PDB file of N, CA and C in Angstrom:
ATOM      1  N   MET A   5      15.523  -1.791 -65.684  1.00 72.00           N
ATOM      2  CA  MET A   5      15.778  -0.482 -66.228  1.00 72.00           C
ATOM      3  C   MET A   5      17.316  -0.245 -66.240  1.00 72.00           C
ATOM      4  N   PRO A   6      17.790   0.112 -67.385  1.00 85.00           N
ATOM      5  CA  PRO A   6      19.289   0.338 -67.445  1.00 85.00           C
ATOM      6  C   PRO A   6      19.661   1.605 -66.615  1.00 85.00           C
ATOM      7  N   GLU A   7      20.893   1.474 -66.076  1.00 89.00           N
ATOM      8  CA  GLU A   7      21.408   2.544 -65.290  1.00 89.00           C
ATOM      9  C   GLU A   7      22.540   3.211 -65.987  1.00 89.00           C
ATOM     10  N   GLU A   8      22.566   4.513 -65.954  1.00 91.00           N
ATOM     11  CA  GLU A   8      23.638   5.322 -66.529  1.00 91.00           C
ATOM     12  C   GLU A   8      24.387   6.137 -65.416  1.00 91.00           C
ATOM     13  N   THR A   9      25.631   5.914 -65.306  1.00 91.00           N
ATOM     14  CA  THR A   9      26.418   6.723 -64.288  1.00 91.00           C
ATOM     15  C   THR A   9      26.802   8.001 -65.020  1.00 91.00           C
ATOM     16  N   MET A  10      26.306   9.082 -64.483  1.00 91.00           N
ATOM     17  CA  MET A  10      26.619  10.410 -65.129  1.00 91.00           C
ATOM     18  C   MET A  10      27.888  11.043 -64.543  1.00 91.00           C
ATOM     19  N   PHE A  11      28.247  10.686 -63.330  1.00 91.00           N
ATOM     20  CA  PHE A  11      29.375  11.191 -62.657  1.00 91.00           C
ATOM     21  C   PHE A  11      29.787  10.238 -61.552  1.00 91.00           C
ATOM     22  N   ARG A  12      31.038   9.969 -61.414  1.00 91.00           N
ATOM     23  CA  ARG A  12      31.460   9.210 -60.260  1.00 91.00           C
ATOM     24  C   ARG A  12      32.973   9.541 -59.913  1.00 91.00           C
ATOM     25  N   VAL A  13      33.184   9.729 -58.559  1.00 90.00           N
ATOM     26  CA  VAL A  13      34.470   9.938 -58.146  1.00 90.00           C
ATOM     27  C   VAL A  13      34.636   9.214 -56.756  1.00 90.00           C
ATOM     28  N   SER A  14      35.798   8.645 -56.642  1.00 92.00           N
ATOM     29  CA  SER A  14      36.089   7.925 -55.421  1.00 92.00           C
ATOM     30  C   SER A  14      37.542   8.116 -54.971  1.00 92.00           C
ATOM     31  N   SER A  15      37.741   8.551 -53.744  1.00 92.00           N
ATOM     32  CA  SER A  15      39.091   8.797 -53.290  1.00 92.00           C
ATOM     33  C   SER A  15      39.148   8.815 -51.742  1.00 92.00           C
ATOM     34  N   ARG A  16      40.298   8.502 -51.221  1.00 94.00           N
ATOM     35  CA  ARG A  16      40.448   8.597 -49.768  1.00 94.00           C
ATOM     36  C   ARG A  16      40.523  10.024 -49.417  1.00 94.00           C
ATOM     37  N   ARG A  17      39.750  10.469 -48.386  1.00 95.00           N
ATOM     38  CA  ARG A  17      39.770  11.847 -47.948  1.00 95.00           C
ATOM     39  C   ARG A  17      39.647  11.850 -46.423  1.00 95.00           C
ATOM     40  N   ARG A  18      40.156  12.939 -45.856  1.00 97.00           N
ATOM     41  CA  ARG A  18      39.966  13.089 -44.359  1.00 97.00           C
ATOM     42  C   ARG A  18      38.578  13.348 -44.015  1.00 97.00           C
ATOM     43  N   GLN A  19      38.118  12.955 -42.840  1.00 97.00           N
ATOM     44  CA  GLN A  19      36.737  13.117 -42.379  1.00 97.00           C
ATOM     45  C   GLN A  19      36.386  14.580 -42.519  1.00 97.00           C
ATOM     46  N   GLU A  20      37.224  15.507 -42.216  1.00 97.00           N
ATOM     47  CA  GLU A  20      36.864  16.937 -42.291  1.00 97.00           C
ATOM     48  C   GLU A  20      36.561  17.364 -43.753  1.00 97.00           C
ATOM     49  N   ASP A  21      37.305  16.801 -44.652  1.00 96.00           N
ATOM     50  CA  ASP A  21      37.059  17.128 -46.126  1.00 96.00           C
ATOM     51  C   ASP A  21      35.662  16.562 -46.560  1.00 96.00           C
ATOM     52  N   ILE A  22      35.396  15.315 -46.096  1.00 95.00           N
ATOM     53  CA  ILE A  22      34.099  14.754 -46.396  1.00 95.00           C
ATOM     54  C   ILE A  22      32.963  15.593 -45.850  1.00 95.00           C
ATOM     55  N   ALA A  23      33.155  15.944 -44.600  1.00 96.00           N
ATOM     56  CA  ALA A  23      32.116  16.847 -43.957  1.00 96.00           C
ATOM     57  C   ALA A  23      31.945  18.154 -44.701  1.00 96.00           C
ATOM     58  N   ASP A  24      33.055  18.738 -45.232  1.00 96.00           N
ATOM     59  CA  ASP A  24      32.930  19.960 -46.000  1.00 96.00           C
ATOM     60  C   ASP A  24      32.124  19.739 -47.263  1.00 96.00           C
ATOM     61  N   SER A  25      32.410  18.617 -47.925  1.00 95.00           N
ATOM     62  CA  SER A  25      31.630  18.340 -49.192  1.00 95.00           C
ATOM     63  C   SER A  25      30.161  18.123 -48.919  1.00 95.00           C
ATOM     64  N   LEU A  26      29.830  17.374 -47.870  1.00 96.00           N
ATOM     65  CA  LEU A  26      28.472  17.168 -47.444  1.00 96.00           C
ATOM     66  C   LEU A  26      27.759  18.431 -47.058  1.00 96.00           C
ATOM     67  N   ARG A  27      28.485  19.314 -46.361  1.00 97.00           N
ATOM     68  CA  ARG A  27      27.994  20.612 -45.987  1.00 97.00           C
ATOM     69  C   ARG A  27      27.633  21.433 -47.211  1.00 97.00           C
ATOM     70  N   THR A  28      28.561  21.521 -48.126  1.00 96.00           N
ATOM     71  CA  THR A  28      28.322  22.199 -49.412  1.00 96.00           C
ATOM     72  C   THR A  28      27.081  21.704 -50.111  1.00 96.00           C
ATOM     73  N   LEU A  29      26.976  20.367 -50.238  1.00 96.00           N
ATOM     74  CA  LEU A  29      25.796  19.801 -50.829  1.00 96.00           C
ATOM     75  C   LEU A  29      24.503  20.200 -50.021  1.00 96.00           C
ATOM     76  N   ALA A  30      24.558  20.128 -48.742  1.00 97.00           N
ATOM     77  CA  ALA A  30      23.391  20.486 -47.891  1.00 97.00           C
ATOM     78  C   ALA A  30      23.044  21.926 -48.143  1.00 97.00           C
ATOM     79  N   GLU A  31      23.993  22.779 -48.235  1.00 97.00           N
ATOM     80  CA  GLU A  31      23.662  24.274 -48.531  1.00 97.00           C
ATOM     81  C   GLU A  31      22.977  24.439 -49.856  1.00 97.00           C
ATOM     82  N   LYS A  32      23.452  23.664 -50.869  1.00 97.00           N
ATOM     83  CA  LYS A  32      22.803  23.803 -52.214  1.00 97.00           C
ATOM     84  C   LYS A  32      21.362  23.225 -52.150  1.00 97.00           C
ATOM     85  N   LEU A  33      21.155  22.151 -51.432  1.00 96.00           N
ATOM     86  CA  LEU A  33      19.776  21.624 -51.267  1.00 96.00           C
ATOM     87  C   LEU A  33      18.919  22.598 -50.490  1.00 96.00           C
ATOM     88  N   GLU A  34      19.430  23.174 -49.430  1.00 96.00           N
ATOM     89  CA  GLU A  34      18.644  24.088 -48.645  1.00 96.00           C
ATOM     90  C   GLU A  34      18.192  25.311 -49.340  1.00 96.00           C
ATOM     91  N   THR A  35      19.065  25.830 -50.271  1.00 96.00           N
ATOM     92  CA  THR A  35      18.753  27.057 -51.022  1.00 96.00           C
ATOM     93  C   THR A  35      18.083  26.789 -52.366  1.00 96.00           C
ATOM     94  N   GLY A  36      18.010  25.461 -52.721  1.00 95.00           N
ATOM     95  CA  GLY A  36      17.396  25.099 -54.024  1.00 95.00           C
ATOM     96  C   GLY A  36      18.271  25.365 -55.261  1.00 95.00           C
ATOM     97  N   GLU A  37      19.521  25.595 -55.020  1.00 96.00           N
ATOM     98  CA  GLU A  37      20.384  25.818 -56.096  1.00 96.00           C
ATOM     99  C   GLU A  37      20.798  24.485 -56.867  1.00 96.00           C
ATOM    100  N   ASP A  38      21.139  24.588 -58.119  1.00 96.00           N
ATOM    101  CA  ASP A  38      21.552  23.405 -58.865  1.00 96.00           C
ATOM    102  C   ASP A  38      22.804  22.902 -58.192  1.00 96.00           C
ATOM    103  N   VAL A  39      23.023  21.539 -58.324  1.00 95.00           N
ATOM    104  CA  VAL A  39      24.244  20.974 -57.742  1.00 95.00           C
ATOM    105  C   VAL A  39      25.072  20.579 -58.859  1.00 95.00           C
ATOM    106  N   THR A  40      26.331  21.062 -58.840  1.00 95.00           N
ATOM    107  CA  THR A  40      27.329  20.743 -59.829  1.00 95.00           C
ATOM    108  C   THR A  40      28.507  19.911 -59.187  1.00 95.00           C
ATOM    109  N   LEU A  41      28.795  18.768 -59.709  1.00 94.00           N
ATOM    110  CA  LEU A  41      29.881  17.923 -59.215  1.00 94.00           C
ATOM    111  C   LEU A  41      30.996  17.968 -60.288  1.00 94.00           C
ATOM    112  N   SER A  42      32.237  18.201 -59.832  1.00 93.00           N
ATOM    113  CA  SER A  42      33.331  18.282 -60.827  1.00 93.00           C
ATOM    114  C   SER A  42      34.596  17.495 -60.282  1.00 93.00           C
ATOM    115  N   ALA A  43      35.293  16.866 -61.127  1.00 91.00           N
ATOM    116  CA  ALA A  43      36.589  16.225 -60.882  1.00 91.00           C
ATOM    117  C   ALA A  43      37.256  15.900 -62.176  1.00 91.00           C
ATOM    118  N   ASP A  44      38.550  16.034 -62.108  1.00 89.00           N
ATOM    119  CA  ASP A  44      39.371  15.538 -63.324  1.00 89.00           C
ATOM    120  C   ASP A  44      38.906  16.072 -64.653  1.00 89.00           C
ATOM    121  N   GLY A  45      38.483  17.314 -64.704  1.00 91.00           N
ATOM    122  CA  GLY A  45      38.007  17.953 -65.936  1.00 91.00           C
ATOM    123  C   GLY A  45      36.589  17.547 -66.395  1.00 91.00           C
ATOM    124  N   GLU A  46      35.946  16.716 -65.595  1.00 91.00           N
ATOM    125  CA  GLU A  46      34.507  16.326 -65.944  1.00 91.00           C
ATOM    126  C   GLU A  46      33.585  16.967 -64.912  1.00 91.00           C
ATOM    127  N   SER A  47      32.428  17.257 -65.403  1.00 93.00           N
ATOM    128  CA  SER A  47      31.412  17.793 -64.398  1.00 93.00           C
ATOM    129  C   SER A  47      30.001  17.440 -64.888  1.00 93.00           C
ATOM    130  N   THR A  48      29.072  17.502 -63.947  1.00 94.00           N
ATOM    131  CA  THR A  48      27.641  17.343 -64.212  1.00 94.00           C
ATOM    132  C   THR A  48      26.859  18.194 -63.275  1.00 94.00           C
ATOM    133  N   THR A  49      25.810  18.751 -63.707  1.00 95.00           N
ATOM    134  CA  THR A  49      24.943  19.628 -62.986  1.00 95.00           C
ATOM    135  C   THR A  49      23.558  19.070 -62.934  1.00 95.00           C
ATOM    136  N   VAL A  50      22.888  18.960 -61.797  1.00 94.00           N
ATOM    137  CA  VAL A  50      21.574  18.434 -61.649  1.00 94.00           C
ATOM    138  C   VAL A  50      20.720  19.472 -60.881  1.00 94.00           C
ATOM    139  N   THR A  51      19.394  19.488 -61.225  1.00 94.00           N
ATOM    140  CA  THR A  51      18.464  20.278 -60.486  1.00 94.00           C
ATOM    141  C   THR A  51      17.585  19.354 -59.639  1.00 94.00           C
ATOM    142  N   VAL A  52      17.775  19.488 -58.366  1.00 95.00           N
ATOM    143  CA  VAL A  52      17.050  18.573 -57.362  1.00 95.00           C
ATOM    144  C   VAL A  52      15.665  19.135 -57.110  1.00 95.00           C
ATOM    145  N   PRO A  53      14.641  18.354 -57.285  1.00 94.00           N
ATOM    146  CA  PRO A  53      13.279  18.907 -56.976  1.00 94.00           C
ATOM    147  C   PRO A  53      13.106  19.168 -55.451  1.00 94.00           C
ATOM    148  N   ASP A  54      11.970  19.833 -55.163  1.00 93.00           N
ATOM    149  CA  ASP A  54      11.700  20.178 -53.797  1.00 93.00           C
ATOM    150  C   ASP A  54      11.594  19.015 -52.820  1.00 93.00           C
ATOM    151  N   GLU A  55      11.081  17.902 -53.221  1.00 93.00           N
ATOM    152  CA  GLU A  55      10.788  16.754 -52.335  1.00 93.00           C
ATOM    153  C   GLU A  55      11.312  15.486 -52.935  1.00 93.00           C
ATOM    154  N   PRO A  56      12.663  15.313 -53.044  1.00 95.00           N
ATOM    155  CA  PRO A  56      13.187  14.087 -53.536  1.00 95.00           C
ATOM    156  C   PRO A  56      13.095  13.012 -52.471  1.00 95.00           C
ATOM    157  N   ARG A  57      13.351  11.722 -52.855  1.00 95.00           N
ATOM    158  CA  ARG A  57      13.415  10.649 -51.806  1.00 95.00           C
ATOM    159  C   ARG A  57      14.858  10.699 -51.211  1.00 95.00           C
ATOM    160  N   PHE A  58      14.924  10.597 -49.895  1.00 96.00           N
ATOM    161  CA  PHE A  58      16.164  10.650 -49.129  1.00 96.00           C
ATOM    162  C   PHE A  58      16.310   9.258 -48.423  1.00 96.00           C
ATOM    163  N   GLU A  59      17.482   8.688 -48.637  1.00 97.00           N
ATOM    164  CA  GLU A  59      17.855   7.389 -48.078  1.00 97.00           C
ATOM    165  C   GLU A  59      19.181   7.412 -47.415  1.00 97.00           C
ATOM    166  N   ILE A  60      19.408   6.878 -46.214  1.00 96.00           N
ATOM    167  CA  ILE A  60      20.729   6.700 -45.676  1.00 96.00           C
ATOM    168  C   ILE A  60      20.803   5.301 -45.148  1.00 96.00           C
ATOM    169  N   GLU A  61      21.893   4.678 -45.407  1.00 97.00           N
ATOM    170  CA  GLU A  61      22.056   3.226 -45.153  1.00 97.00           C
ATOM    171  C   GLU A  61      23.432   2.889 -44.638  1.00 97.00           C
ATOM    172  N   VAL A  62      23.587   2.089 -43.616  1.00 97.00           N
ATOM    173  CA  VAL A  62      24.854   1.608 -43.171  1.00 97.00           C
ATOM    174  C   VAL A  62      24.874   0.153 -43.634  1.00 97.00           C
ATOM    175  N   GLU A  63      25.978  -0.142 -44.304  1.00 97.00           N
ATOM    176  CA  GLU A  63      26.059  -1.528 -44.902  1.00 97.00           C
ATOM    177  C   GLU A  63      27.380  -2.178 -44.539  1.00 97.00           C
ATOM    178  N   ARG A  64      27.381  -3.411 -44.279  1.00 96.00           N
ATOM    179  CA  ARG A  64      28.583  -4.210 -43.948  1.00 96.00           C
ATOM    180  C   ARG A  64      28.647  -5.346 -45.004  1.00 96.00           C
ATOM    181  N   GLU A  65      29.891  -5.380 -45.700  1.00 94.00           N
ATOM    182  CA  GLU A  65      30.077  -6.400 -46.722  1.00 94.00           C
ATOM    183  C   GLU A  65      31.108  -7.254 -46.242  1.00 94.00           C
ATOM    184  N   THR A  66      30.881  -8.566 -46.075  1.00 93.00           N
ATOM    185  CA  THR A  66      31.926  -9.527 -45.597  1.00 93.00           C
ATOM    186  C   THR A  66      32.250 -10.388 -46.793  1.00 93.00           C
ATOM    187  N   PRO A  67      33.500 -10.406 -47.230  1.00 89.00           N
ATOM    188  CA  PRO A  67      33.881 -11.280 -48.429  1.00 89.00           C
ATOM    189  C   PRO A  67      33.666 -12.748 -48.087  1.00 89.00           C
ATOM    190  N   THR A  68      33.155 -13.527 -48.972  1.00 88.00           N
ATOM    191  CA  THR A  68      32.966 -14.960 -48.773  1.00 88.00           C
ATOM    192  C   THR A  68      34.315 -15.628 -48.844  1.00 88.00           C
ATOM    193  N   SER A  69      35.295 -15.117 -49.520  1.00 87.00           N
ATOM    194  CA  SER A  69      36.579 -15.698 -49.746  1.00 87.00           C
ATOM    195  C   SER A  69      37.553 -15.256 -48.588  1.00 87.00           C
ATOM    196  N   GLY A  70      37.121 -14.655 -47.535  1.00 83.00           N
ATOM    197  CA  GLY A  70      38.008 -14.126 -46.547  1.00 83.00           C
ATOM    198  C   GLY A  70      38.356 -12.711 -46.846  1.00 83.00           C
ATOM    199  N   GLY A  71      39.308 -12.106 -46.120  1.00 88.00           N
ATOM    200  CA  GLY A  71      39.647 -10.759 -46.348  1.00 88.00           C
ATOM    201  C   GLY A  71      38.909  -9.889 -45.383  1.00 88.00           C
ATOM    202  N   GLN A  72      39.146  -8.564 -45.484  1.00 92.00           N
ATOM    203  CA  GLN A  72      38.595  -7.598 -44.585  1.00 92.00           C
ATOM    204  C   GLN A  72      37.145  -7.245 -44.921  1.00 92.00           C
ATOM    205  N   THR A  73      36.391  -7.095 -43.726  1.00 94.00           N
ATOM    206  CA  THR A  73      35.046  -6.686 -43.890  1.00 94.00           C
ATOM    207  C   THR A  73      35.018  -5.163 -44.199  1.00 94.00           C
ATOM    208  N   GLU A  74      34.184  -4.715 -45.134  1.00 94.00           N
ATOM    209  CA  GLU A  74      34.024  -3.399 -45.522  1.00 94.00           C
ATOM    210  C   GLU A  74      32.695  -2.811 -45.037  1.00 94.00           C
ATOM    211  N   THR A  75      32.740  -1.672 -44.333  1.00 96.00           N
ATOM    212  CA  THR A  75      31.523  -1.047 -43.811  1.00 96.00           C
ATOM    213  C   THR A  75      31.380   0.386 -44.522  1.00 96.00           C
ATOM    214  N   SER A  76      30.225   0.714 -44.928  1.00 96.00           N
ATOM    215  CA  SER A  76      29.922   2.016 -45.587  1.00 96.00           C
ATOM    216  C   SER A  76      28.725   2.613 -45.039  1.00 96.00           C
ATOM    217  N   ILE A  77      28.723   3.976 -45.238  1.00 96.00           N
ATOM    218  CA  ILE A  77      27.575   4.755 -45.007  1.00 96.00           C
ATOM    219  C   ILE A  77      27.232   5.278 -46.425  1.00 96.00           C
ATOM    220  N   GLU A  78      26.038   4.980 -46.876  1.00 95.00           N
ATOM    221  CA  GLU A  78      25.474   5.403 -48.224  1.00 95.00           C
ATOM    222  C   GLU A  78      24.466   6.432 -48.037  1.00 95.00           C
ATOM    223  N   VAL A  79      24.546   7.607 -48.655  1.00 95.00           N
ATOM    224  CA  VAL A  79      23.602   8.627 -48.633  1.00 95.00           C
ATOM    225  C   VAL A  79      23.044   8.785 -50.034  1.00 95.00           C
ATOM    226  N   GLU A  80      21.760   8.738 -50.230  1.00 95.00           N
ATOM    227  CA  GLU A  80      21.198   8.816 -51.568  1.00 95.00           C
ATOM    228  C   GLU A  80      20.078   9.744 -51.579  1.00 95.00           C
ATOM    229  N   VAL A  81      20.063  10.654 -52.556  1.00 95.00           N
ATOM    230  CA  VAL A  81      18.928  11.540 -52.816  1.00 95.00           C
ATOM    231  C   VAL A  81      18.523  11.216 -54.277  1.00 95.00           C
ATOM    232  N   GLU A  82      17.222  10.804 -54.408  1.00 94.00           N
ATOM    233  CA  GLU A  82      16.812  10.350 -55.728  1.00 94.00           C
ATOM    234  C   GLU A  82      15.436  10.886 -56.084  1.00 94.00           C
ATOM    235  N   TRP A  83      15.208  10.997 -57.383  1.00 91.00           N
ATOM    236  CA  TRP A  83      13.943  11.499 -57.845  1.00 91.00           C
ATOM    237  C   TRP A  83      13.623  11.053 -59.270  1.00 91.00           C
ATOM    238  N   LYS A  84      12.447  11.073 -59.671  1.00 90.00           N
ATOM    239  CA  LYS A  84      11.994  10.697 -61.057  1.00 90.00           C
ATOM    240  C   LYS A  84      12.155  11.898 -61.838  1.00 90.00           C
ATOM    241  N   GLU A  85      12.813  11.821 -62.931  1.00 87.00           N
ATOM    242  CA  GLU A  85      12.978  12.989 -63.826  1.00 87.00           C
ATOM    243  C   GLU A  85      11.597  13.316 -64.472  1.00 87.00           C
ATOM    244  N   GLY A  86      11.367  14.606 -64.682  1.00 78.00           N
ATOM    245  CA  GLY A  86      10.160  15.049 -65.173  1.00 78.00           C
ATOM    246  C   GLY A  86       9.023  15.335 -64.169  1.00 78.00           C
ATOM    247  N   ASN A  87       9.218  14.877 -62.976  1.00 60.00           N
ATOM    248  CA  ASN A  87       8.275  15.172 -61.893  1.00 60.00           C
ATOM    249  C   ASN A  87       8.485  16.587 -61.392  1.00 60.00           C
ATOM    250  N   LYS A  88       7.559  17.419 -61.652  1.00 60.00           N
ATOM    251  CA  LYS A  88       7.671  18.843 -61.250  1.00 60.00           C
ATOM    252  C   LYS A  88       6.791  19.147 -60.087  1.00 60.00           C
ATOM    253  N   SER A  89       7.225  19.939 -59.132  1.00 57.00           N
ATOM    254  CA  SER A  89       6.253  20.336 -58.086  1.00 57.00           C
ATOM    255  C   SER A  89       5.422  21.448 -58.790  1.00 57.00           C
ATOM    256  N   PHE A  90       4.217  21.636 -58.222  1.00 55.00           N
ATOM    257  CA  PHE A  90       3.349  22.694 -58.767  1.00 55.00           C
ATOM    258  C   PHE A  90       2.430  23.213 -57.701  1.00 55.00           C
ATOM    259  N   THR A  91       1.805  24.316 -57.937  1.00 55.00           N
ATOM    260  CA  THR A  91       0.854  24.943 -57.074  1.00 55.00           C
ATOM    261  C   THR A  91      -0.364  25.264 -57.857  1.00 55.00           C
ATOM    262  N   ILE A  92      -1.473  25.273 -57.255  1.00 61.00           N
ATOM    263  CA  ILE A  92      -2.734  25.706 -57.869  1.00 61.00           C
ATOM    264  C   ILE A  92      -3.176  27.003 -57.291  1.00 61.00           C
ATOM    265  N   GLU A  93      -3.336  28.012 -58.111  1.00 64.00           N
ATOM    266  CA  GLU A  93      -3.672  29.315 -57.490  1.00 64.00           C
ATOM    267  C   GLU A  93      -5.142  29.614 -57.866  1.00 64.00           C
TER     268      GLU A  93
END
């Protein structure tokens, strides 16, 4: 399945700034508001469904040609488009 990157930003930031961004995202998820990401004049808005898949992963990448090992924490919230939650009354 082809993948389309709708928005991407990468920059060095202080831990406090990262925590603020994650906190803002958490507040949007908690209230059910749309999530808008913006940087450098570009933006995208997504509507996250009530029960998306949540994944958190710690990964270590060791270059085979030497160099520094890179460790990352990856947080992912994903869902299938078109899946709508519903109730039966």
